[in-house]
Coordinates of C-alpha atoms and ligand atoms in Angstrom, one line a residue:
X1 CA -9.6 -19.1 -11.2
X2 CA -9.4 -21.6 -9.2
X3 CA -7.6 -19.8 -6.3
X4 CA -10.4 -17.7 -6.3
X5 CA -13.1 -20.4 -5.9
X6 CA -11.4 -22.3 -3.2
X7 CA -11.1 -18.7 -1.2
X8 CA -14.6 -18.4 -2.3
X9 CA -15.8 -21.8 -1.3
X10 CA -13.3 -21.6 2.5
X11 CA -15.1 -18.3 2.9
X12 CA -18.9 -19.4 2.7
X13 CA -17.9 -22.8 4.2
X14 CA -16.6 -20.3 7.5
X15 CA -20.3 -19.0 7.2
X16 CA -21.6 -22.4 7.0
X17 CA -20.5 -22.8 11.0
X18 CA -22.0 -20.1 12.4
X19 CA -25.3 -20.2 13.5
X20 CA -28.3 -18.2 11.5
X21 CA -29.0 -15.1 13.3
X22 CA -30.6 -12.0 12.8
X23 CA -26.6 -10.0 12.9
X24 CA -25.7 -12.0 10.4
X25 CA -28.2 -11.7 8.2
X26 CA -27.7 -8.1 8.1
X27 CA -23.9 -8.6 7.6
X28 CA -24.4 -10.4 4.8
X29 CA -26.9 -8.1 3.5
X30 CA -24.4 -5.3 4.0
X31 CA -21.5 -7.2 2.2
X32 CA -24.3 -7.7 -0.7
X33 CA -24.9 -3.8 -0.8
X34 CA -21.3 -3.1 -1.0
X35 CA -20.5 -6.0 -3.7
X36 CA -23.1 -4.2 -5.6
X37 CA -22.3 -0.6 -5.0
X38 CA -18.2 -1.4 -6.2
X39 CA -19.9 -2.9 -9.7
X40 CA -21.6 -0.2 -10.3
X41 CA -18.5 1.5 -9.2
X42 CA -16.2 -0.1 -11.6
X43 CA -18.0 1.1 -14.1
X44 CA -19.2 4.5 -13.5
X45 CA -16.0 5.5 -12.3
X46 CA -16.6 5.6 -8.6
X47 CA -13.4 4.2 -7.3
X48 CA -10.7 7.3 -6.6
X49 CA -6.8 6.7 -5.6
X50 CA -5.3 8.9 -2.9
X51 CA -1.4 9.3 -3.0
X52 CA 0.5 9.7 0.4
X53 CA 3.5 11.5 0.1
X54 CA 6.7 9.0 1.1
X55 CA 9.6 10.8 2.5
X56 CA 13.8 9.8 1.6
X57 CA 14.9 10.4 5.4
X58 CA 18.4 11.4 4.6
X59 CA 17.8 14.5 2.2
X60 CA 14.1 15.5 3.3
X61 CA 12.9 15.1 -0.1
X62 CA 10.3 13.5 -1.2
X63 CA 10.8 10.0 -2.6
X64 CA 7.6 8.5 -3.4
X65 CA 3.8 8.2 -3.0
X66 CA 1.9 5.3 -2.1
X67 CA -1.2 4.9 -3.9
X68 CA -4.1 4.1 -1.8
X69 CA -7.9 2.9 -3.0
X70 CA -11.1 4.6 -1.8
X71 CA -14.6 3.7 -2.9
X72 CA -16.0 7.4 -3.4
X73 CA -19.0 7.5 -5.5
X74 CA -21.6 10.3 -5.2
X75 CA -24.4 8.5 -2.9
X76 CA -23.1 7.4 0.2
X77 CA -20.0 8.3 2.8
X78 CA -16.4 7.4 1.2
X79 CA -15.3 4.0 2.2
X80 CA -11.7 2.8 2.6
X81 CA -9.9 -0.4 1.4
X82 CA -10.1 -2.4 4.8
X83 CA -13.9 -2.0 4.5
X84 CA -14.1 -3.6 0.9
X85 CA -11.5 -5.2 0.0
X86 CA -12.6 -8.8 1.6
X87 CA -15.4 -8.1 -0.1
X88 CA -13.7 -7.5 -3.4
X89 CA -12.0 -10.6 -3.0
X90 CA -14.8 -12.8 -2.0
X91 CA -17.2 -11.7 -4.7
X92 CA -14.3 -12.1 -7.2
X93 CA -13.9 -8.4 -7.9
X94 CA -10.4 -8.4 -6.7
X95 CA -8.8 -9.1 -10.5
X96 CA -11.2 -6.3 -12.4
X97 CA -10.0 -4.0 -9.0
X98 CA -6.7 -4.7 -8.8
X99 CA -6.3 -4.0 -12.6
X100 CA -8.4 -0.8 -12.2
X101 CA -5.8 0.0 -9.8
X102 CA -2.7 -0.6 -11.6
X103 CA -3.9 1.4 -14.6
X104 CA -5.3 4.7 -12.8
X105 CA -1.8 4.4 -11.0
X106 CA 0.8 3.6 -13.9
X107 CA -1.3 6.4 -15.8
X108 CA -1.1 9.0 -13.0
X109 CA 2.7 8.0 -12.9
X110 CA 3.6 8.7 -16.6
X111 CA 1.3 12.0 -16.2
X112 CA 3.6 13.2 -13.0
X113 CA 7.1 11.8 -14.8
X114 CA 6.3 13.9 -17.6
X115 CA 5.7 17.4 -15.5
X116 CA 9.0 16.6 -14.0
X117 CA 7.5 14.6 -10.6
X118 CA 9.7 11.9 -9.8
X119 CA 8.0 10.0 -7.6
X120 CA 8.6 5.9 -7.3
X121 CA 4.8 5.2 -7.3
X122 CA 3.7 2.6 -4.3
X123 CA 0.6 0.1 -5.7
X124 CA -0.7 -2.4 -2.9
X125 CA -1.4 -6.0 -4.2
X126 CA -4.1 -8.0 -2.1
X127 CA -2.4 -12.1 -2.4
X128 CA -5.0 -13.2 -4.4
X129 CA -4.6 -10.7 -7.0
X130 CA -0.5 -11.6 -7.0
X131 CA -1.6 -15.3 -7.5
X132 CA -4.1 -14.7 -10.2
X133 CA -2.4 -17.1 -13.4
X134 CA -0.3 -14.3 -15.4
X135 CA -0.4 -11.6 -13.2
X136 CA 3.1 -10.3 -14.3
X137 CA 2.6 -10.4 -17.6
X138 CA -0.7 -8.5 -17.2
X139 CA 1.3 -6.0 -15.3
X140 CA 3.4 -5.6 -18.0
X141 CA 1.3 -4.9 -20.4
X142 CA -0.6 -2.2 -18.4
X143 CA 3.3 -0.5 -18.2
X144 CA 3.5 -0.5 -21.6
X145 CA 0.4 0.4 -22.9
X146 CA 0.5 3.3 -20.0
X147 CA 4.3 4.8 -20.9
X148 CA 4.6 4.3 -17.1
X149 CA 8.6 4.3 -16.4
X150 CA 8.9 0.6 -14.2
X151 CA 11.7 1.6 -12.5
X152 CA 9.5 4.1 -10.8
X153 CA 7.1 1.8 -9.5
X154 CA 7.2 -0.5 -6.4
X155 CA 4.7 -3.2 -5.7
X156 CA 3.5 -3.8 -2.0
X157 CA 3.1 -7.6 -0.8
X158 CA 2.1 -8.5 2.4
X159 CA 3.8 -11.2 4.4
X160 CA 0.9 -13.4 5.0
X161 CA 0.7 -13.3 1.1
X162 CA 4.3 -14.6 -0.1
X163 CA 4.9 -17.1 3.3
X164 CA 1.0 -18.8 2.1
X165 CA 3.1 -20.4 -0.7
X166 CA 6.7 -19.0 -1.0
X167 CA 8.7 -21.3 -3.7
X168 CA 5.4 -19.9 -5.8
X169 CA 5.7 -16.3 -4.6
X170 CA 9.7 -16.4 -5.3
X171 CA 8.4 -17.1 -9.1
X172 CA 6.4 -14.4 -9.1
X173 CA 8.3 -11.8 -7.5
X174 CA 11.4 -12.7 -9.7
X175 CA 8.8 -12.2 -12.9
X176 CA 7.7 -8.9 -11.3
X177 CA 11.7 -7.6 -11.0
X178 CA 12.4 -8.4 -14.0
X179 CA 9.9 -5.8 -15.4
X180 CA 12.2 -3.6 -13.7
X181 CA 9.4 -3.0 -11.1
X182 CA 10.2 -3.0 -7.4
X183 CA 9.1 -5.0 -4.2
X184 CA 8.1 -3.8 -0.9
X185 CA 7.1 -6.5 2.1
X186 CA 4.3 -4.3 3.7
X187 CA 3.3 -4.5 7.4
X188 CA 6.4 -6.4 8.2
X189 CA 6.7 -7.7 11.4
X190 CA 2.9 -8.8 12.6
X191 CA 2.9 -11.7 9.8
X192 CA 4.6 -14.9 10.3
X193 CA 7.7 -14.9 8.1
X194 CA 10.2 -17.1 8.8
X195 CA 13.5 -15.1 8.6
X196 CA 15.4 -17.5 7.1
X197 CA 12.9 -17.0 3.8
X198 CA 13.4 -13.2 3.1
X199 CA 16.9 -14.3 2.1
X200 CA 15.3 -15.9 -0.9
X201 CA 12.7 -13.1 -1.7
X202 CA 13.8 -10.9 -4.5
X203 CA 12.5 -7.6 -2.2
X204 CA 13.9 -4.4 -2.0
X205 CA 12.1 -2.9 1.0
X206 CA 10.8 -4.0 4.4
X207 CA 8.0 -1.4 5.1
X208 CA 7.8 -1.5 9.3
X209 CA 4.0 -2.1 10.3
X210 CA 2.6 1.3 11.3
X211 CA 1.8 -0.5 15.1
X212 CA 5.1 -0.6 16.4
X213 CA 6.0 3.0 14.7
X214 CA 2.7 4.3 15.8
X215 CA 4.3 3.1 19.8
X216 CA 8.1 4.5 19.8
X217 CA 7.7 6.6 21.9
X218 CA 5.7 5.1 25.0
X219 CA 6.9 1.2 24.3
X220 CA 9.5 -0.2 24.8
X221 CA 8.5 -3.8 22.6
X222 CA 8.0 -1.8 19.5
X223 CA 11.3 -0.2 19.5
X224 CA 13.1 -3.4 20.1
X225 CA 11.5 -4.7 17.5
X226 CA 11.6 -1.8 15.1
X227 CA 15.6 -1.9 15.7
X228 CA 15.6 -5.4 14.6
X229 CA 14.0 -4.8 11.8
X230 CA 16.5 -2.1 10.6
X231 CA 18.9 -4.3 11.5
X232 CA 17.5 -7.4 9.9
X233 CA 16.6 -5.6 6.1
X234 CA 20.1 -3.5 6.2
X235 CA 22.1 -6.7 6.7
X236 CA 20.2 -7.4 3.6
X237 CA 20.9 -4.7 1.8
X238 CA 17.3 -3.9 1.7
X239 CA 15.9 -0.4 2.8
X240 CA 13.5 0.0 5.4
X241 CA 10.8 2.4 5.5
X242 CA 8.6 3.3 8.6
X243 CA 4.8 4.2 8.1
X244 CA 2.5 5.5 10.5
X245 CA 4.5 8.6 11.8
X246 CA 2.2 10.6 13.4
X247 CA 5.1 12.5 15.9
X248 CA 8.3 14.5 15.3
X249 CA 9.6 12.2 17.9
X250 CA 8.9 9.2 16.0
X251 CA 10.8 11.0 13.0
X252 CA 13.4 11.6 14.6
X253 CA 14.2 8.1 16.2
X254 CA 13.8 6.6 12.6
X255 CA 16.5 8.9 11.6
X256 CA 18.5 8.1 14.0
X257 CA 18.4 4.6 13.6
X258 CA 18.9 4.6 10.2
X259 CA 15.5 4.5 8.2
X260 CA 15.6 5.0 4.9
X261 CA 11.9 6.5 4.5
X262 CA 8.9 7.8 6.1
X263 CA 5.6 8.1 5.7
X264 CA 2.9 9.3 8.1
X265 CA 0.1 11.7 8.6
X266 CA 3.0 13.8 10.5
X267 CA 3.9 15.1 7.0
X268 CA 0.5 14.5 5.1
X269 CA -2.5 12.2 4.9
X270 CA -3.2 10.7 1.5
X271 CA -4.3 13.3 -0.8
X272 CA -6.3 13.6 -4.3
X273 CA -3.9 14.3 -6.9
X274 CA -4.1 18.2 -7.3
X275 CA -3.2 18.5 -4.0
X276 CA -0.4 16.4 -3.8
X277 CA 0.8 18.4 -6.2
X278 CA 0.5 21.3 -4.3
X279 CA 1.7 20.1 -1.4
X280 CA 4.5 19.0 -3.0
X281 CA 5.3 23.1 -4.5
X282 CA 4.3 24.4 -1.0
X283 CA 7.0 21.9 0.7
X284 CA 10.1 22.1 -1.7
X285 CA 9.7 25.0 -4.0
X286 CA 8.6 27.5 -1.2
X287 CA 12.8 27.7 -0.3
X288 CA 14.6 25.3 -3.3
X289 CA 18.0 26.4 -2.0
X290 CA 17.6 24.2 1.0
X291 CA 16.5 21.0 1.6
X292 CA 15.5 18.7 4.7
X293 CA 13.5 18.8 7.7
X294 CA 12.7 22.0 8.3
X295 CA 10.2 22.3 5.2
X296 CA 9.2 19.1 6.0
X297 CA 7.6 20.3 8.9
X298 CA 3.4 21.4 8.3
Ligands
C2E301 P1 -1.2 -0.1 4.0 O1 -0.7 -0.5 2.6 O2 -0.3 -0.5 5.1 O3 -1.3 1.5 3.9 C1 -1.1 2.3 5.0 C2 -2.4 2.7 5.7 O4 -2.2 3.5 6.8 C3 -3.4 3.5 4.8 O5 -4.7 3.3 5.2 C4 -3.0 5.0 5.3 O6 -4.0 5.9 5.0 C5 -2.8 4.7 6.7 N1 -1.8 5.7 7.3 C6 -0.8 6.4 6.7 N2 -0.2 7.2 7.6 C7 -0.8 7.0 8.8 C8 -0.5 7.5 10.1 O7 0.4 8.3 10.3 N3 -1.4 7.1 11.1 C9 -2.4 6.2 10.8 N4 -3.1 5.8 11.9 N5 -2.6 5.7 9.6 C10 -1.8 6.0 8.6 P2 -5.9 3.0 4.2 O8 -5.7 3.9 3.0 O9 -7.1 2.9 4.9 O10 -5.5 1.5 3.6 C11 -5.6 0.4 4.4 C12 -5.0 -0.8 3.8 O11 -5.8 -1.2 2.6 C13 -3.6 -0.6 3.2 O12 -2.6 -0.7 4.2 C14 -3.5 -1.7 2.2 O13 -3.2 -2.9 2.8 C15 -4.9 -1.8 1.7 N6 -5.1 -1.1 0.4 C16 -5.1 0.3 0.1 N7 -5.2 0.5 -1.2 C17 -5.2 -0.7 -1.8 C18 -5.3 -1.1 -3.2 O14 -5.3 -0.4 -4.1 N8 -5.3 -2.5 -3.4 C19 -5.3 -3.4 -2.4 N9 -5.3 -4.7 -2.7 N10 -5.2 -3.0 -1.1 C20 -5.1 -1.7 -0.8
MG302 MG1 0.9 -0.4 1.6
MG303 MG1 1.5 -1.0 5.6
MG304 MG1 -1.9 -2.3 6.4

């Protein structure tokens, strides 16, 4: 498409600048390596999602999981999303990806709803794949085909994506609500939204970038500006969800504050399926009279 060739062409033309050294000769050669190692991937299979458990604060259930993209195939280490990713999207593998993703997720989805698993399922969307020409109505399709249930699944935009163009990302957002699919801004607060804007998004949920979360406890900054955030998305009827809890601390000053969710390797890292299914048993069947933090707690 053509947003994908003008990334494409603003990403070698970046290269173009630098001077020819050894380093980059070998970074390049890497990014070649990995471009080939995800088509292979795509089509053997070698691309696994792991689902973090999200956490409503109010009732210590669980509320969701956010889907999350590794590159696992047999030969090599396991590599996550920040690694390949740029390279997905400047080879032009983000599309195929991104679709791969929606599928293995919408199909995981209709497999959980069906054993009783409620879980609103998180997707992330990289902005080129949210810009590709009929993104929506490929999405669609994939929910349909799938027997996914829409109103349990939540798309993830970044800021930087939606403020790049916003009348264009208002279209597409409003296309991807009225699927009956929800919208998350992810990493909110290190982007450069103008605040004014978000009162034209159709969004349901500000997700709090994991760096100020991650400093509650020792900084002073990042709880100011974690507060405003609450603030900001409640006066906008939106909920706000903090990732990156690593503490009981920082659990407990999102409750406090009023957070809707959580998410953090304080209650679990991602997990393969089977085991978010167990941890799910372990953490709410083990006493199903009660409910809250106490089971929460590993
Ligand atoms: P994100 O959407 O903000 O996801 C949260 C990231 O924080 C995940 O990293 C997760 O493993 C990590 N995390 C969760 N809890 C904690 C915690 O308590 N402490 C710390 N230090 N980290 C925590 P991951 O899986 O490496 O993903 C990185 C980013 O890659 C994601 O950030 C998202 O932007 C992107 N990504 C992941 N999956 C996909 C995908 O399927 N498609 C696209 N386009 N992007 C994806
Ligand atoms: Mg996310
Ligand atoms: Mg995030
Ligand atoms: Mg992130």
């Amino acid at each position: 498409t053509a947003d994908l060739a003008m990334y494409q062409a603003k990403q070698s033309g970046r290269a173009n600048f630098h001077i020819y050294t050894p380093e980059l000769e070998q970074q390049a050669n890497q990014a070649h390596q990995l471009e080939l190692r995800m088509r292979r991937a795509l089509k053997n299979g070698g691309f696994k999602l792991l689902y973090q458990p999200v956490i409503d604060i109010k009732s210590g259930r669980l509320a969701g999981a956010e889907a999350l993209l590794r590159l696992e195939d047999n030969d090599d280490e396991p590599i996550g999303p920040n690694s390949f990713i740029p390279i997905a999207e400047s080879a032009g593998l983000i599309g195929q990806l991104g679709e791969w993703v929606a599928v293995e997720a919408c199909r995981q989805q209709e497999e959980w709803m069906r054993q009783g698993l409620k879980v609103t399922m998180a997707i992330n969307v990289s902005p080129l794949q949210l810009r590709q020409p009929a993104f929506a109505e490929k999405l669609g399709r994939i929910i349909t085909d799938l027997g996914a249930d829409p109103s349990y699944l939540e798309l993830e935009v970044t800021e930087s994506a939606i403020m790049e163009n916003l009348n264009e990302a208002i279209e597409i957002l409003k296309k991807i609500k009225s699927l009956g699919v929800k919208v998350a801004l992810d990493d909110f607060g290190v982007g450069y939204s103008s605040l004014s804007s978000l009162t034209n998004l159709p969004l349901d949920k500000l997700k709090v970038d994991q760096s100020f979360v991650q400093h509650i406890e020792r900084d002073q900054a990042s709880r100011a500006v974690t507060e405003a955030i609450l603030a900001l998305g409640h006066s906008l009827k939106l909920d706000v969800h903090g990732e990156g809890i690593e503490s009981e601390n920082a659990l407990l000053y999102l409750e406090e504050h009023g957070c809707n969710q959580a998410q953090g390797y304080w209650f679990s890292r991602p997990l393969p399926p089977n085991e978010f299914v167990r941890w799910y048993h372990e953490q709410w069947e083990a006493g199903a009279s009660s409910s809250g933090w106490d089971r929460l707690k590993r």
